[in-house]
Amino acid sequence: MKQILLEERFVDHHAQASGVDALVAERDVVLTYVLKVANEDLPSKLAFKGGTCLKKVYLGKTGRFSMDLDFTGVNLAPNSLRERLAALFNNREHFGIDFGISESYSRPKGASYGSIVRYSHDWNPAPS
């Protein structure tokens, strides 16, 4: 049975409390679940950085919302990171949310890797 932790009423409450659109609040909650999954599998392999890090770790409800998660790999080659992220999020379900990697890319010379992780769930079935 699918474990559902993303309830629309809680996302709506988060949107009202934060003063943001419901879609922004939904994505903020989903990003929190992505961070939880990544931390459980790669706890000492990624250093969280960038705008989303600043908002989630330091600014809370204030500050701009960023749609992406930025990490620096710690003793983890970009190819290994790509494989680990694919294993974690490509056509996988976590916390009642279905994830998939719709696009991935590498920087020149393979120095870094990025991917776009899409999601859907019971009350928002269209991939976001």
Coordinates of C-alpha atoms in Angstrom, one line a residue:
M1 CA 0.0 0.0 0.0
K2 CA 1.2 3.4 -0.9
Q3 CA 2.3 5.6 2.0
I4 CA 0.8 9.1 1.5
L5 CA 2.5 11.9 3.4
L6 CA 1.7 14.8 1.0
E7 CA -1.8 15.8 1.9
E8 CA -3.4 18.7 0.0
R9 CA -4.7 20.3 3.2
F10 CA -1.3 20.5 4.8
V11 CA 0.2 22.0 1.6
D12 CA -2.6 24.6 1.6
H13 CA -1.9 25.4 5.2
H14 CA 1.8 25.8 4.4
A15 CA 1.0 28.1 1.4
Q16 CA -1.2 30.3 3.6
A17 CA 1.3 30.5 6.4
S18 CA 4.1 31.2 4.0
G19 CA 2.2 33.7 1.9
V20 CA 2.9 31.8 -1.3
D21 CA 0.9 30.2 -4.1
A22 CA -0.3 26.6 -3.5
L23 CA 1.9 25.3 -6.3
V24 CA 5.0 26.9 -4.8
A25 CA 4.1 25.4 -1.4
E26 CA 3.6 22.0 -3.0
R27 CA 7.0 22.1 -4.7
D28 CA 8.7 23.3 -1.5
V29 CA 7.3 20.3 0.4
V30 CA 8.3 17.9 -2.4
L31 CA 11.8 19.4 -2.4
T32 CA 12.0 18.6 1.3
Y33 CA 11.1 15.0 0.6
V34 CA 13.8 14.9 -2.1
L35 CA 16.3 16.2 0.4
K36 CA 15.2 13.5 2.9
V37 CA 15.6 10.7 0.4
A38 CA 19.0 12.0 -0.8
N39 CA 20.2 12.4 2.8
E40 CA 19.2 8.8 3.7
D41 CA 21.2 7.4 0.7
L42 CA 24.0 9.8 0.3
P43 CA 24.5 11.4 3.7
S44 CA 28.2 12.2 3.5
K45 CA 28.5 12.4 -0.3
L46 CA 26.7 15.7 -1.0
A47 CA 27.2 19.2 0.2
F48 CA 23.9 21.2 -0.1
K49 CA 24.4 24.7 -1.5
G50 CA 22.7 27.5 -3.5
G51 CA 19.4 29.4 -3.2
T52 CA 17.2 26.6 -1.9
C53 CA 19.8 25.8 0.7
L54 CA 19.8 29.4 2.0
K55 CA 16.0 29.4 2.1
K56 CA 15.5 26.0 3.7
V57 CA 18.4 26.2 6.2
Y58 CA 18.7 29.9 7.1
L59 CA 15.8 32.0 5.8
G60 CA 12.7 29.9 6.4
K61 CA 9.6 31.6 5.1
T62 CA 11.5 34.7 3.9
G63 CA 13.7 35.0 0.8
R64 CA 13.1 33.9 -2.7
F65 CA 11.9 30.4 -3.7
S66 CA 14.2 28.4 -5.8
M67 CA 13.0 25.4 -7.8
D68 CA 16.3 23.5 -7.9
L69 CA 18.6 21.8 -5.5
D70 CA 22.3 22.4 -5.8
F71 CA 24.9 20.0 -4.4
T72 CA 28.6 19.6 -4.6
G73 CA 29.7 16.0 -4.6
V74 CA 32.1 15.0 -1.8
N75 CA 34.4 12.2 -3.0
L76 CA 31.8 11.3 -5.6
A77 CA 32.5 11.4 -9.3
P78 CA 29.7 12.9 -11.5
N79 CA 29.1 9.6 -13.2
S80 CA 28.6 7.9 -9.8
L81 CA 26.3 10.7 -8.8
R82 CA 24.2 10.2 -12.0
E83 CA 23.9 6.5 -11.3
R84 CA 23.0 7.0 -7.6
L85 CA 20.4 9.7 -8.4
A86 CA 18.9 7.5 -11.2
A87 CA 18.6 4.6 -8.8
L88 CA 16.9 6.9 -6.2
F89 CA 14.5 8.9 -8.4
N90 CA 14.0 7.4 -11.8
N91 CA 10.6 5.8 -11.9
R92 CA 10.6 5.4 -8.1
E93 CA 8.1 6.2 -5.4
H94 CA 8.9 7.8 -2.0
F95 CA 6.4 9.0 0.6
G96 CA 3.5 8.5 -1.8
I97 CA 5.2 10.7 -4.5
D98 CA 6.1 9.2 -7.9
F99 CA 9.5 10.5 -9.1
G100 CA 11.2 10.3 -12.5
I101 CA 14.2 11.9 -14.1
S102 CA 13.1 13.6 -17.3
E103 CA 16.4 15.2 -18.3
S104 CA 20.0 14.9 -17.2
Y105 CA 23.1 16.8 -18.3
S106 CA 26.8 17.0 -17.7
R107 CA 29.0 20.0 -17.7
P108 CA 32.0 20.1 -20.0
K109 CA 34.6 17.5 -19.4
G110 CA 32.3 15.6 -17.1
A111 CA 33.2 17.9 -14.1
S112 CA 29.6 18.0 -12.9
Y113 CA 26.2 16.5 -13.5
G114 CA 22.6 17.7 -13.1
S115 CA 19.2 16.2 -13.6
I116 CA 15.6 17.4 -13.6
V117 CA 13.5 15.3 -11.3
R118 CA 9.7 15.3 -12.0
Y119 CA 7.0 14.2 -9.6
S120 CA 3.4 13.4 -9.4
H121 CA 1.1 12.2 -6.7
D122 CA -2.6 11.3 -5.9
W123 CA -4.0 14.9 -5.9
N124 CA -1.6 16.2 -8.6
P125 CA -1.2 13.4 -11.2
A126 CA 0.4 15.5 -13.9
P127 CA 4.2 15.3 -13.8
S128 CA 5.6 18.6 -12.5

